[in-house]
Amino acid sequence: MEVEINGARIIATFENVPLFGTVQITQTLIVSWLILIIISALCIWLGSGLKVTGISRKQAAAETIYTSLVKFVRGNMGPEFDRYIPLVGAIFVTSVFSNLISLVGIW
């Protein structure tokens, strides 16, 4: 019985990179960069043009997401751990986008 285990497809390899040695650019790394770019663009778009009164639908959606995140963190950890709200939000958003990117079928 012959078993073959393959990892992520290697797109490019750079030899003798100072401090790192051999660096391989894999399919997984490229998709992770793509997710980072998408999340950054979404945050910039949601954070632009915010107002105190007369808010847009975009701002209402952003505030709803943030309020839900605050309720989630405070409900599980308490208000003394509010400093972890950005961390929990970043982990959640990255996890959601990382799982949903496979539906697009890039590779």
Backbone as ProteinMPNN parsed JSONL, in Angstrom:
{"seq_chain_A": "MEVEINGARIIATFENVPLFGTVQITQTLIVSWLILIIISALCIWLGSGLKVTGISRKQAAAETIYTSLVKFVRGNMGPEFDRYIPLVGAIFVTSVFSNLISLVGIW", "coords_chain_A": {"N_chain_A": [[0.847, -1.179, 0.0], [0.641, 2.14, -0.943], [1.126, 5.343, 0.26], [0.65, 8.742, -0.127], [1.409, 11.914, 1.015], [0.569, 15.195, 0.666], [1.422, 18.621, 0.992], [0.62, 22.121, 1.162], [0.465, 23.749, -2.023], [3.463, 24.847, -3.458], [4.297, 27.987, -4.517], [6.415, 29.787, -5.037], [9.953, 29.848, -4.383], [12.459, 31.191, -2.357], [15.84, 31.367, -2.012], [18.409, 31.518, 0.504], [17.656, 33.852, 2.066], [18.34, 36.639, 4.037], [18.488, 36.209, 7.547], [16.308, 34.444, 7.501], [16.738, 32.242, 5.87], [15.741, 29.745, 3.659], [12.823, 30.689, 2.009], [9.508, 29.945, 1.402], [6.825, 30.601, -0.708], [3.607, 29.811, -0.371], [0.452, 28.396, -1.444], [-1.384, 28.622, 0.625], [-0.341, 30.778, 2.094], [-0.636, 32.887, 0.272], [-3.442, 33.011, 0.042], [-4.027, 33.711, 2.674], [-2.883, 36.277, 2.751], [-4.602, 37.495, 0.926], [-7.02, 37.384, 2.338], [-6.351, 39.071, 4.47], [-6.069, 41.505, 3.072], [-8.705, 41.843, 2.115], [-10.182, 42.048, 4.538], [-8.969, 44.324, 5.642], [-9.641, 46.275, 3.702], [-12.431, 46.213, 3.968], [-12.724, 47.139, 6.617], [-11.653, 49.736, 6.371], [-13.507, 50.797, 4.565], [-15.925, 50.569, 6.056], [-15.283, 52.243, 8.171], [-15.074, 54.79, 7.148], [-16.341, 58.098, 6.71], [-17.976, 58.428, 9.028], [-20.602, 59.577, 11.186], [-22.098, 61.601, 13.78], [-24.798, 62.214, 14.019], [-27.628, 61.454, 11.931], [-26.96, 58.991, 10.612], [-25.641, 56.624, 8.198], [-26.749, 53.624, 6.415], [-24.599, 51.922, 6.246], [-22.995, 52.754, 8.415], [-24.77, 52.156, 10.467], [-24.86, 49.375, 10.248], [-22.174, 48.773, 10.875], [-22.063, 49.714, 13.527], [-23.937, 48.018, 14.707], [-22.677, 45.527, 14.431], [-20.425, 46.006, 16.052], [-21.67, 46.505, 18.546], [-22.872, 44.016, 19.02], [-20.568, 42.46, 19.28], [-19.435, 43.599, 21.596], [-21.424, 42.928, 23.483], [-21.177, 40.144, 23.364], [-18.529, 39.684, 24.341], [-18.639, 40.91, 26.895], [-20.706, 39.418, 28.017], [-19.574, 36.89, 28.242], [-17.079, 37.249, 29.51], [-17.145, 39.479, 31.169], [-17.306, 43.006, 32.106], [-14.806, 43.954, 32.896], [-12.943, 42.969, 31.18], [-12.939, 44.37, 28.813], [-10.875, 45.299, 27.263], [-10.136, 43.265, 25.619], [-11.879, 43.175, 23.515], [-11.243, 44.133, 20.815], [-9.365, 42.121, 20.083], [-10.831, 39.692, 20.219], [-12.753, 40.279, 18.297], [-11.126, 40.514, 15.997], [-10.083, 37.905, 15.782], [-12.476, 36.483, 15.387], [-13.512, 37.607, 12.954], [-11.414, 37.041, 11.169], [-11.45, 34.252, 11.28], [-14.022, 33.688, 10.243], [-13.846, 34.771, 7.608], [-11.709, 33.245, 6.652], [-12.786, 30.696, 6.592], [-14.927, 31.026, 4.827], [-13.714, 31.744, 2.437], [-13.06, 29.537, 0.994], [-15.323, 28.884, -0.404], [-15.297, 30.458, -2.614], [-13.481, 29.426, -4.42], [-10.739, 29.776, -5.372], [-8.402, 28.327, -6.001]], "CA_chain_A": [[0.0, 0.0, 0.0], [1.451, 3.34, -1.073], [0.421, 6.522, 0.738], [1.363, 9.98, -0.432], [0.85, 13.057, 1.728], [1.009, 16.443, 0.052], [1.085, 19.844, 1.706], [0.162, 23.218, 0.311], [1.226, 23.911, -3.257], [4.5, 25.868, -3.352], [4.227, 28.875, -5.67], [7.761, 30.318, -5.288], [10.943, 29.572, -3.343], [13.569, 32.138, -2.331], [16.976, 30.78, -1.301], [19.371, 32.363, 1.219], [17.105, 35.127, 2.516], [18.987, 36.962, 5.31], [17.765, 35.949, 8.799], [15.258, 33.442, 7.375], [17.152, 31.072, 5.096], [14.878, 29.492, 2.505], [11.444, 31.132, 2.212], [8.608, 29.413, 0.384], [5.515, 31.231, -0.828], [2.669, 28.724, -0.642], [-0.931, 28.741, -1.756], [-2.006, 29.017, 1.887], [0.15, 32.109, 2.426], [-1.258, 33.846, -0.647], [-4.845, 33.147, 0.434], [-4.018, 34.465, 3.932], [-2.671, 37.68, 2.377], [-5.835, 37.954, 0.297], [-7.982, 37.595, 3.424], [-5.894, 40.276, 5.163], [-6.402, 42.653, 2.223], [-10.166, 41.987, 2.099], [-10.621, 42.537, 5.848], [-8.494, 45.707, 5.773], [-10.473, 47.121, 2.841], [-13.758, 46.28, 4.581], [-12.634, 48.012, 7.795], [-11.487, 51.112, 5.895], [-14.782, 51.215, 3.993], [-16.912, 50.744, 7.132], [-14.861, 53.319, 9.069], [-15.015, 56.101, 6.494], [-17.57, 58.889, 6.665], [-18.831, 58.22, 10.197], [-21.252, 60.789, 11.68], [-22.74, 61.475, 15.087], [-26.24, 62.198, 13.758], [-27.961, 61.183, 10.535], [-26.021, 57.954, 10.166], [-26.005, 55.854, 7.006], [-26.968, 52.186, 6.647], [-23.274, 51.335, 6.444], [-22.602, 53.02, 9.79], [-25.675, 51.396, 11.337], [-24.394, 47.982, 10.224], [-20.912, 48.71, 11.625], [-22.368, 49.867, 14.95], [-24.62, 46.792, 15.139], [-21.64, 44.496, 14.578], [-19.617, 46.328, 17.23], [-22.499, 46.306, 19.737], [-22.985, 42.565, 19.221], [-19.273, 41.995, 19.768], [-19.308, 44.037, 22.991], [-22.327, 42.087, 24.28], [-20.601, 38.803, 23.417], [-17.364, 39.664, 25.239], [-19.078, 41.211, 28.266], [-21.528, 38.313, 28.495], [-18.738, 35.734, 28.554], [-15.902, 37.55, 30.327], [-17.398, 40.571, 32.087], [-16.857, 44.315, 31.612], [-13.4, 44.229, 33.227], [-12.114, 42.46, 30.089], [-13.272, 45.104, 27.587], [-9.668, 45.52, 26.456], [-9.997, 42.139, 24.691], [-12.893, 43.257, 22.459], [-10.633, 44.117, 19.471], [-8.727, 40.827, 19.825], [-11.884, 38.709, 19.945], [-13.324, 40.647, 17.004], [-10.175, 40.176, 14.929], [-10.052, 36.442, 15.653], [-13.752, 36.054, 14.818], [-13.614, 38.017, 11.548], [-10.43, 36.267, 10.41], [-11.944, 32.882, 11.205], [-15.164, 33.65, 9.324], [-13.381, 34.963, 6.233], [-10.857, 32.116, 6.266], [-13.642, 29.554, 6.287], [-15.792, 31.315, 3.686], [-12.933, 31.949, 1.215], [-13.034, 28.284, 0.226], [-16.506, 28.845, -1.258], [-15.014, 31.22, -3.827], [-12.804, 28.51, -5.327], [-9.608, 30.444, -6.017], [-7.553, 27.278, -6.57]], "C_chain_A": [[0.888, 1.236, 0.0], [0.612, 4.556, -0.687], [1.279, 7.745, 0.431], [0.653, 11.132, 0.264], [1.438, 14.322, 1.112], [0.576, 17.614, 0.913], [0.55, 20.886, 0.739], [1.062, 23.343, -0.913], [2.209, 25.069, -3.112], [4.499, 26.674, -4.644], [5.621, 29.374, -6.044], [8.656, 29.971, -4.111], [12.08, 30.573, -3.485], [14.662, 31.562, -1.445], [17.793, 31.87, -0.613], [18.847, 33.761, 1.529], [17.745, 35.439, 3.864], [18.022, 36.81, 6.487], [16.724, 34.835, 8.699], [15.683, 32.18, 6.64], [16.293, 30.918, 3.86], [13.437, 29.864, 2.853], [10.605, 30.603, 1.056], [7.274, 30.155, 0.441], [4.544, 30.131, -1.258], [1.282, 29.279, -0.974], [-1.647, 29.24, -0.496], [-1.606, 30.431, 2.278], [-0.499, 33.169, 1.542], [-2.727, 34.066, -0.294], [-4.953, 33.917, 1.752], [-3.787, 35.949, 3.675], [-3.93, 38.269, 1.758], [-6.908, 38.246, 1.352], [-7.628, 38.856, 4.199], [-6.265, 41.527, 4.372], [-7.911, 42.902, 2.212], [-10.671, 42.56, 3.417], [-10.191, 43.984, 6.047], [-9.346, 46.661, 4.939], [-11.877, 47.283, 3.42], [-13.759, 47.214, 5.792], [-12.475, 49.475, 7.392], [-12.805, 51.633, 5.334], [-15.827, 51.467, 5.081], [-16.566, 51.919, 8.041], [-14.825, 54.694, 8.44], [-16.379, 56.784, 6.531], [-18.508, 58.669, 7.834], [-19.36, 59.56, 10.704], [-21.846, 60.521, 13.055], [-24.257, 61.407, 14.919], [-26.473, 61.947, 12.273], [-27.062, 60.122, 9.918], [-26.56, 57.207, 8.944], [-26.278, 54.396, 7.384], [-25.654, 51.481, 6.936], [-22.818, 51.531, 7.891], [-23.494, 52.262, 10.764], [-25.26, 49.932, 11.394], [-23.109, 47.829, 11.03], [-21.167, 48.816, 13.126], [-23.09, 48.639, 15.504], [-23.623, 45.661, 15.355], [-20.826, 44.748, 15.835], [-20.412, 46.101, 18.52], [-22.671, 44.821, 20.042], [-21.695, 41.983, 19.777], [-19.063, 42.377, 21.23], [-20.194, 43.186, 23.893], [-21.77, 40.678, 24.438], [-19.454, 38.734, 24.419], [-17.791, 39.926, 26.675], [-19.926, 40.086, 28.842], [-20.707, 37.104, 28.907], [-17.63, 36.033, 29.55], [-16.132, 38.649, 31.353], [-16.81, 41.88, 31.574], [-15.395, 44.638, 31.936], [-12.441, 43.732, 32.149], [-12.445, 43.139, 28.757], [-12.058, 45.331, 26.693], [-9.451, 44.388, 25.448], [-11.021, 42.165, 23.55], [-12.257, 43.295, 21.068], [-9.986, 42.779, 19.118], [-9.764, 39.768, 19.457], [-12.531, 39.001, 18.591], [-12.421, 40.268, 15.844], [-10.108, 38.668, 14.707], [-11.332, 35.936, 14.991], [-13.84, 36.374, 13.324], [-12.643, 37.228, 10.68], [-10.893, 34.823, 10.241], [-13.096, 32.758, 10.208], [-14.697, 33.783, 7.876], [-12.509, 33.804, 5.767], [-11.684, 30.891, 5.909], [-14.503, 29.792, 5.045], [-15.024, 31.482, 2.379], [-12.892, 30.683, 0.365], [-14.257, 28.153, -0.686], [-16.287, 29.571, -2.582], [-14.333, 30.34, -4.86], [-11.668, 29.153, -6.089], [-8.704, 29.424, -6.689], [-8.327, 25.99, -6.67]], "O_chain_A": [[1.78, 1.369, 0.838], [-0.471, 4.774, -1.23], [2.48, 7.765, 0.701], [-0.557, 11.304, 0.119], [2.656, 14.489, 1.049], [-0.509, 17.601, 1.494], [0.089, 20.565, -0.356], [2.263, 23.078, -0.849], [1.823, 26.158, -2.686], [4.676, 26.123, -5.731], [5.981, 29.388, -7.221], [8.186, 29.818, -2.984], [12.603, 30.785, -4.579], [14.436, 31.3, -0.264], [17.859, 33.004, -1.089], [19.535, 34.75, 1.276], [17.707, 34.597, 4.762], [16.871, 37.24, 6.414], [16.292, 34.322, 9.731], [15.036, 31.143, 6.784], [16.135, 31.867, 3.093], [12.897, 29.413, 3.863], [10.944, 30.787, -0.113], [6.679, 30.311, 1.507], [4.644, 29.592, -2.36], [1.001, 30.465, -0.802], [-2.433, 30.185, -0.563], [-2.443, 31.203, 2.746], [-0.871, 34.238, 2.027], [-3.204, 35.2, -0.328], [-5.885, 34.701, 1.925], [-4.422, 36.792, 4.308], [-4.283, 39.415, 2.034], [-7.619, 39.247, 1.258], [-8.516, 39.633, 4.55], [-6.729, 42.508, 4.954], [-8.348, 44.05, 2.292], [-11.504, 43.466, 3.415], [-10.963, 44.791, 6.566], [-9.729, 47.73, 5.414], [-12.449, 48.372, 3.366], [-14.694, 47.994, 5.971], [-13.088, 50.356, 7.995], [-13.183, 52.776, 5.592], [-16.538, 52.471, 5.032], [-17.463, 52.53, 8.622], [-14.567, 55.678, 9.134], [-17.422, 56.142, 6.403], [-19.725, 58.718, 7.657], [-18.651, 60.565, 10.659], [-22.066, 59.374, 13.444], [-24.924, 60.629, 15.601], [-25.592, 62.207, 11.453], [-26.481, 60.32, 8.851], [-27.765, 57.167, 8.696], [-26.065, 53.989, 8.526], [-25.591, 50.565, 7.756], [-22.316, 50.6, 8.52], [-23.014, 51.776, 11.788], [-25.302, 49.312, 12.457], [-22.963, 46.869, 11.786], [-20.556, 48.091, 13.912], [-22.871, 48.263, 16.655], [-23.711, 44.926, 16.338], [-20.561, 43.822, 16.602], [-19.874, 45.557, 19.485], [-22.619, 44.417, 21.203], [-21.726, 41.111, 20.646], [-18.567, 41.57, 22.017], [-19.756, 42.765, 24.964], [-21.873, 40.081, 25.509], [-19.411, 37.829, 25.252], [-17.344, 39.227, 27.585], [-19.868, 39.828, 30.044], [-21.092, 36.371, 29.818], [-17.273, 35.172, 30.354], [-15.38, 38.743, 32.322], [-15.927, 41.877, 30.716], [-14.809, 45.516, 31.303], [-11.25, 44.039, 32.196], [-12.253, 42.548, 27.694], [-12.206, 45.535, 25.488], [-8.66, 44.541, 24.516], [-11.025, 41.267, 22.708], [-12.697, 42.545, 20.197], [-10.055, 42.348, 17.966], [-9.585, 39.031, 18.487], [-12.824, 38.081, 17.827], [-12.89, 39.761, 14.825], [-10.08, 38.209, 13.565], [-11.279, 35.059, 14.129], [-14.201, 35.512, 12.522], [-12.997, 36.794, 9.584], [-10.739, 34.243, 9.167], [-13.131, 31.816, 9.417], [-15.103, 33.001, 7.016], [-12.569, 33.422, 4.598], [-11.314, 30.131, 5.014], [-14.777, 28.856, 4.295], [-15.62, 31.373, 1.307], [-12.708, 30.755, -0.85], [-14.224, 27.384, -1.647], [-17.003, 29.331, -3.554], [-14.581, 30.49, -6.057], [-11.628, 29.089, -7.317], [-8.28, 29.628, -7.826], [-7.789, 24.981, -7.125]]}, "name": "protein", "num_of_chains": 1, "seq": "MEVEINGARIIATFENVPLFGTVQITQTLIVSWLILIIISALCIWLGSGLKVTGISRKQAAAETIYTSLVKFVRGNMGPEFDRYIPLVGAIFVTSVFSNLISLVGIW"}
